[in-house]
Amino acid sequence: MEEQTVLKALAALSQAHRLRVFRTLVVAGQTGLTPGQIAEAQQIPAATLSFHLKELVQAGLLTQERQGRSLIYRADFAQMNALLAFLTENCCQGDACAATPSAPCC
């Protein structure tokens, strides 16, 4: 993963509403959620949520799919796993870490 991509993703997650939205979509899994469902779960006004969703999509952390008249947002698990791998690739100066890494999310 390129450093610029990492910086963009971390910048997007450094805002409280966006971090909560991202975590909500991680929990939702591949089913994803509509903006209305996200707004209700996070108590975020629709206009504010729209801005945060756009930032997360541009950072590559979310995908957006149109289903009929609805938009479905999902966490991009491949991108999330790549970000985590980048952050931990030089863990423990190359020695085996004390903690066993868990399997990547699907």
mmCIF file with all atom_site columns, C-alpha atoms in Angstrom:
data_model
loop_
_atom_site.group_PDB
_atom_site.id
_atom_site.type_symbol
_atom_site.label_atom_id
_atom_site.label_alt_id
_atom_site.label_comp_id
_atom_site.label_asym_id
_atom_site.label_entity_id
_atom_site.label_seq_id
_atom_site.pdbx_PDB_ins_code
_atom_site.Cartn_x
_atom_site.Cartn_y
_atom_site.Cartn_z
_atom_site.occupancy
_atom_site.B_iso_or_equiv
_atom_site.pdbx_formal_charge
_atom_site.auth_seq_id
_atom_site.auth_comp_id
_atom_site.auth_asym_id
_atom_site.auth_atom_id
_atom_site.pdbx_PDB_model_num
ATOM 1   C CA . MET A 1 1   ? 0.000   0.000   0.000  1.00 0.00 ? 1   MET A CA 1
ATOM 2   C CA . GLU A 1 2   ? 1.341   3.409   -0.918 1.00 0.00 ? 2   GLU A CA 1
ATOM 3   C CA . GLU A 1 3   ? 2.079   5.939   1.795  1.00 0.00 ? 3   GLU A CA 1
ATOM 4   C CA . GLN A 1 4   ? -0.265  8.560   0.247  1.00 0.00 ? 4   GLN A CA 1
ATOM 5   C CA . THR A 1 5   ? -3.154  6.066   0.358  1.00 0.00 ? 5   THR A CA 1
ATOM 6   C CA . VAL A 1 6   ? -2.391  5.309   4.001  1.00 0.00 ? 6   VAL A CA 1
ATOM 7   C CA . LEU A 1 7   ? -2.286  9.004   4.874  1.00 0.00 ? 7   LEU A CA 1
ATOM 8   C CA . LYS A 1 8   ? -5.613  9.618   3.141  1.00 0.00 ? 8   LYS A CA 1
ATOM 9   C CA . ALA A 1 9   ? -7.261  6.721   4.998  1.00 0.00 ? 9   ALA A CA 1
ATOM 10  C CA . LEU A 1 10  ? -5.880  7.743   8.379  1.00 0.00 ? 10  LEU A CA 1
ATOM 11  C CA . ALA A 1 11  ? -6.915  11.362  7.810  1.00 0.00 ? 11  ALA A CA 1
ATOM 12  C CA . ALA A 1 12  ? -10.457 10.218  6.997  1.00 0.00 ? 12  ALA A CA 1
ATOM 13  C CA . LEU A 1 13  ? -10.622 8.098   10.146 1.00 0.00 ? 13  LEU A CA 1
ATOM 14  C CA . SER A 1 14  ? -9.228  10.863  12.358 1.00 0.00 ? 14  SER A CA 1
ATOM 15  C CA . GLN A 1 15  ? -12.651 12.510  12.664 1.00 0.00 ? 15  GLN A CA 1
ATOM 16  C CA . ALA A 1 16  ? -15.039 11.082  15.284 1.00 0.00 ? 16  ALA A CA 1
ATOM 17  C CA . HIS A 1 17  ? -18.183 10.815  13.128 1.00 0.00 ? 17  HIS A CA 1
ATOM 18  C CA . ARG A 1 18  ? -16.299 9.163   10.269 1.00 0.00 ? 18  ARG A CA 1
ATOM 19  C CA . LEU A 1 19  ? -14.622 6.692   12.607 1.00 0.00 ? 19  LEU A CA 1
ATOM 20  C CA . ARG A 1 20  ? -18.015 5.749   14.095 1.00 0.00 ? 20  ARG A CA 1
ATOM 21  C CA . VAL A 1 21  ? -19.595 5.420   10.641 1.00 0.00 ? 21  VAL A CA 1
ATOM 22  C CA . PHE A 1 22  ? -16.734 3.221   9.444  1.00 0.00 ? 22  PHE A CA 1
ATOM 23  C CA . ARG A 1 23  ? -16.971 0.990   12.515 1.00 0.00 ? 23  ARG A CA 1
ATOM 24  C CA . THR A 1 24  ? -20.748 0.725   12.074 1.00 0.00 ? 24  THR A CA 1
ATOM 25  C CA . LEU A 1 25  ? -20.243 -0.449  8.498  1.00 0.00 ? 25  LEU A CA 1
ATOM 26  C CA . VAL A 1 26  ? -17.574 -2.947  9.573  1.00 0.00 ? 26  VAL A CA 1
ATOM 27  C CA . VAL A 1 27  ? -20.134 -4.464  11.936 1.00 0.00 ? 27  VAL A CA 1
ATOM 28  C CA . ALA A 1 28  ? -22.766 -4.505  9.160  1.00 0.00 ? 28  ALA A CA 1
ATOM 29  C CA . GLY A 1 29  ? -20.422 -6.612  7.014  1.00 0.00 ? 29  GLY A CA 1
ATOM 30  C CA . GLN A 1 30  ? -21.113 -7.328  3.354  1.00 0.00 ? 30  GLN A CA 1
ATOM 31  C CA . THR A 1 31  ? -24.794 -6.492  3.765  1.00 0.00 ? 31  THR A CA 1
ATOM 32  C CA . GLY A 1 32  ? -23.940 -2.828  4.165  1.00 0.00 ? 32  GLY A CA 1
ATOM 33  C CA . LEU A 1 33  ? -26.329 -0.056  5.164  1.00 0.00 ? 33  LEU A CA 1
ATOM 34  C CA . THR A 1 34  ? -28.256 2.758   3.548  1.00 0.00 ? 34  THR A CA 1
ATOM 35  C CA . PRO A 1 35  ? -27.493 6.343   4.559  1.00 0.00 ? 35  PRO A CA 1
ATOM 36  C CA . GLY A 1 36  ? -30.815 6.424   6.429  1.00 0.00 ? 36  GLY A CA 1
ATOM 37  C CA . GLN A 1 37  ? -29.838 3.393   8.486  1.00 0.00 ? 37  GLN A CA 1
ATOM 38  C CA . ILE A 1 38  ? -26.420 4.873   9.239  1.00 0.00 ? 38  ILE A CA 1
ATOM 39  C CA . ALA A 1 39  ? -27.908 8.254   10.182 1.00 0.00 ? 39  ALA A CA 1
ATOM 40  C CA . GLU A 1 40  ? -30.368 6.572   12.527 1.00 0.00 ? 40  GLU A CA 1
ATOM 41  C CA . ALA A 1 41  ? -27.708 4.375   14.140 1.00 0.00 ? 41  ALA A CA 1
ATOM 42  C CA . GLN A 1 42  ? -25.264 7.258   14.630 1.00 0.00 ? 42  GLN A CA 1
ATOM 43  C CA . GLN A 1 43  ? -27.720 10.131  15.211 1.00 0.00 ? 43  GLN A CA 1
ATOM 44  C CA . ILE A 1 44  ? -26.083 12.190  12.447 1.00 0.00 ? 44  ILE A CA 1
ATOM 45  C CA . PRO A 1 45  ? -28.095 14.631  10.291 1.00 0.00 ? 45  PRO A CA 1
ATOM 46  C CA . ALA A 1 46  ? -28.380 13.527  6.643  1.00 0.00 ? 46  ALA A CA 1
ATOM 47  C CA . ALA A 1 47  ? -26.434 16.495  5.213  1.00 0.00 ? 47  ALA A CA 1
ATOM 48  C CA . THR A 1 48  ? -23.577 15.957  7.653  1.00 0.00 ? 48  THR A CA 1
ATOM 49  C CA . LEU A 1 49  ? -23.566 12.216  7.019  1.00 0.00 ? 49  LEU A CA 1
ATOM 50  C CA . SER A 1 50  ? -23.401 12.750  3.260  1.00 0.00 ? 50  SER A CA 1
ATOM 51  C CA . PHE A 1 51  ? -20.194 14.762  3.681  1.00 0.00 ? 51  PHE A CA 1
ATOM 52  C CA . HIS A 1 52  ? -18.615 12.107  5.915  1.00 0.00 ? 52  HIS A CA 1
ATOM 53  C CA . LEU A 1 53  ? -19.590 9.244   3.603  1.00 0.00 ? 53  LEU A CA 1
ATOM 54  C CA . LYS A 1 54  ? -18.054 11.092  0.638  1.00 0.00 ? 54  LYS A CA 1
ATOM 55  C CA . GLU A 1 55  ? -14.784 11.515  2.552  1.00 0.00 ? 55  GLU A CA 1
ATOM 56  C CA . LEU A 1 56  ? -14.661 7.822   3.482  1.00 0.00 ? 56  LEU A CA 1
ATOM 57  C CA . VAL A 1 57  ? -15.402 6.735   -0.095 1.00 0.00 ? 57  VAL A CA 1
ATOM 58  C CA . GLN A 1 58  ? -12.689 9.058   -1.457 1.00 0.00 ? 58  GLN A CA 1
ATOM 59  C CA . ALA A 1 59  ? -10.243 7.610   1.078  1.00 0.00 ? 59  ALA A CA 1
ATOM 60  C CA . GLY A 1 60  ? -11.014 4.137   -0.277 1.00 0.00 ? 60  GLY A CA 1
ATOM 61  C CA . LEU A 1 61  ? -12.442 2.867   3.008  1.00 0.00 ? 61  LEU A CA 1
ATOM 62  C CA . LEU A 1 62  ? -16.044 2.473   1.811  1.00 0.00 ? 62  LEU A CA 1
ATOM 63  C CA . THR A 1 63  ? -17.723 1.273   -1.326 1.00 0.00 ? 63  THR A CA 1
ATOM 64  C CA . GLN A 1 64  ? -21.005 2.633   -2.621 1.00 0.00 ? 64  GLN A CA 1
ATOM 65  C CA . GLU A 1 65  ? -23.519 0.660   -4.680 1.00 0.00 ? 65  GLU A CA 1
ATOM 66  C CA . ARG A 1 66  ? -26.850 1.714   -6.082 1.00 0.00 ? 66  ARG A CA 1
ATOM 67  C CA . GLN A 1 67  ? -29.661 -0.794  -5.547 1.00 0.00 ? 67  GLN A CA 1
ATOM 68  C CA . GLY A 1 68  ? -32.789 0.559   -7.163 1.00 0.00 ? 68  GLY A CA 1
ATOM 69  C CA . ARG A 1 69  ? -33.378 3.958   -5.597 1.00 0.00 ? 69  ARG A CA 1
ATOM 70  C CA . SER A 1 70  ? -31.126 3.282   -2.606 1.00 0.00 ? 70  SER A CA 1
ATOM 71  C CA . LEU A 1 71  ? -27.404 3.647   -2.050 1.00 0.00 ? 71  LEU A CA 1
ATOM 72  C CA . ILE A 1 72  ? -25.742 0.907   -0.056 1.00 0.00 ? 72  ILE A CA 1
ATOM 73  C CA . TYR A 1 73  ? -22.468 1.651   1.707  1.00 0.00 ? 73  TYR A CA 1
ATOM 74  C CA . ARG A 1 74  ? -20.067 -1.083  2.779  1.00 0.00 ? 74  ARG A CA 1
ATOM 75  C CA . ALA A 1 75  ? -16.696 -1.118  4.454  1.00 0.00 ? 75  ALA A CA 1
ATOM 76  C CA . ASP A 1 76  ? -13.977 -2.039  1.970  1.00 0.00 ? 76  ASP A CA 1
ATOM 77  C CA . PHE A 1 77  ? -12.454 -4.918  3.897  1.00 0.00 ? 77  PHE A CA 1
ATOM 78  C CA . ALA A 1 78  ? -9.590  -5.439  1.441  1.00 0.00 ? 78  ALA A CA 1
ATOM 79  C CA . GLN A 1 79  ? -8.539  -1.809  1.904  1.00 0.00 ? 79  GLN A CA 1
ATOM 80  C CA . MET A 1 80  ? -8.979  -2.033  5.675  1.00 0.00 ? 80  MET A CA 1
ATOM 81  C CA . ASN A 1 81  ? -6.825  -5.176  5.828  1.00 0.00 ? 81  ASN A CA 1
ATOM 82  C CA . ALA A 1 82  ? -4.181  -3.557  3.617  1.00 0.00 ? 82  ALA A CA 1
ATOM 83  C CA . LEU A 1 83  ? -4.096  -0.540  5.926  1.00 0.00 ? 83  LEU A CA 1
ATOM 84  C CA . LEU A 1 84  ? -3.693  -2.751  8.995  1.00 0.00 ? 84  LEU A CA 1
ATOM 85  C CA . ALA A 1 85  ? -0.973  -4.767  7.252  1.00 0.00 ? 85  ALA A CA 1
ATOM 86  C CA . PHE A 1 86  ? 0.887   -1.563  6.342  1.00 0.00 ? 86  PHE A CA 1
ATOM 87  C CA . LEU A 1 87  ? 0.708   -0.320  9.930  1.00 0.00 ? 87  LEU A CA 1
ATOM 88  C CA . THR A 1 88  ? 2.021   -3.577  11.361 1.00 0.00 ? 88  THR A CA 1
ATOM 89  C CA . GLU A 1 89  ? 4.444   -4.800  8.690  1.00 0.00 ? 89  GLU A CA 1
ATOM 90  C CA . ASN A 1 90  ? 7.552   -3.817  10.663 1.00 0.00 ? 90  ASN A CA 1
ATOM 91  C CA . CYS A 1 91  ? 6.132   -4.801  14.021 1.00 0.00 ? 91  CYS A CA 1
ATOM 92  C CA . CYS A 1 92  ? 8.615   -5.858  16.704 1.00 0.00 ? 92  CYS A CA 1
ATOM 93  C CA . GLN A 1 93  ? 11.634  -5.044  14.506 1.00 0.00 ? 93  GLN A CA 1
ATOM 94  C CA . GLY A 1 94  ? 11.091  -8.186  12.471 1.00 0.00 ? 94  GLY A CA 1
ATOM 95  C CA . ASP A 1 95  ? 10.908  -10.525 15.482 1.00 0.00 ? 95  ASP A CA 1
ATOM 96  C CA . ALA A 1 96  ? 7.848   -12.666 16.082 1.00 0.00 ? 96  ALA A CA 1
ATOM 97  C CA . CYS A 1 97  ? 5.233   -10.638 17.917 1.00 0.00 ? 97  CYS A CA 1
ATOM 98  C CA . ALA A 1 98  ? 3.903   -11.716 21.276 1.00 0.00 ? 98  ALA A CA 1
ATOM 99  C CA . ALA A 1 99  ? 0.341   -11.415 19.998 1.00 0.00 ? 99  ALA A CA 1
ATOM 100 C CA . THR A 1 100 ? -0.792  -13.831 17.318 1.00 0.00 ? 100 THR A CA 1
ATOM 101 C CA . PRO A 1 101 ? -2.320  -11.917 14.405 1.00 0.00 ? 101 PRO A CA 1
ATOM 102 C CA . SER A 1 102 ? -5.947  -12.682 13.718 1.00 0.00 ? 102 SER A CA 1
ATOM 103 C CA . ALA A 1 103 ? -7.227  -13.649 10.312 1.00 0.00 ? 103 ALA A CA 1
ATOM 104 C CA . PRO A 1 104 ? -8.065  -10.735 8.016  1.00 0.00 ? 104 PRO A CA 1
ATOM 105 C CA . CYS A 1 105 ? -11.686 -9.619  7.891  1.00 0.00 ? 105 CYS A CA 1
ATOM 106 C CA . CYS A 1 106 ? -13.746 -10.719 4.932  1.00 0.00 ? 106 CYS A CA 1
#
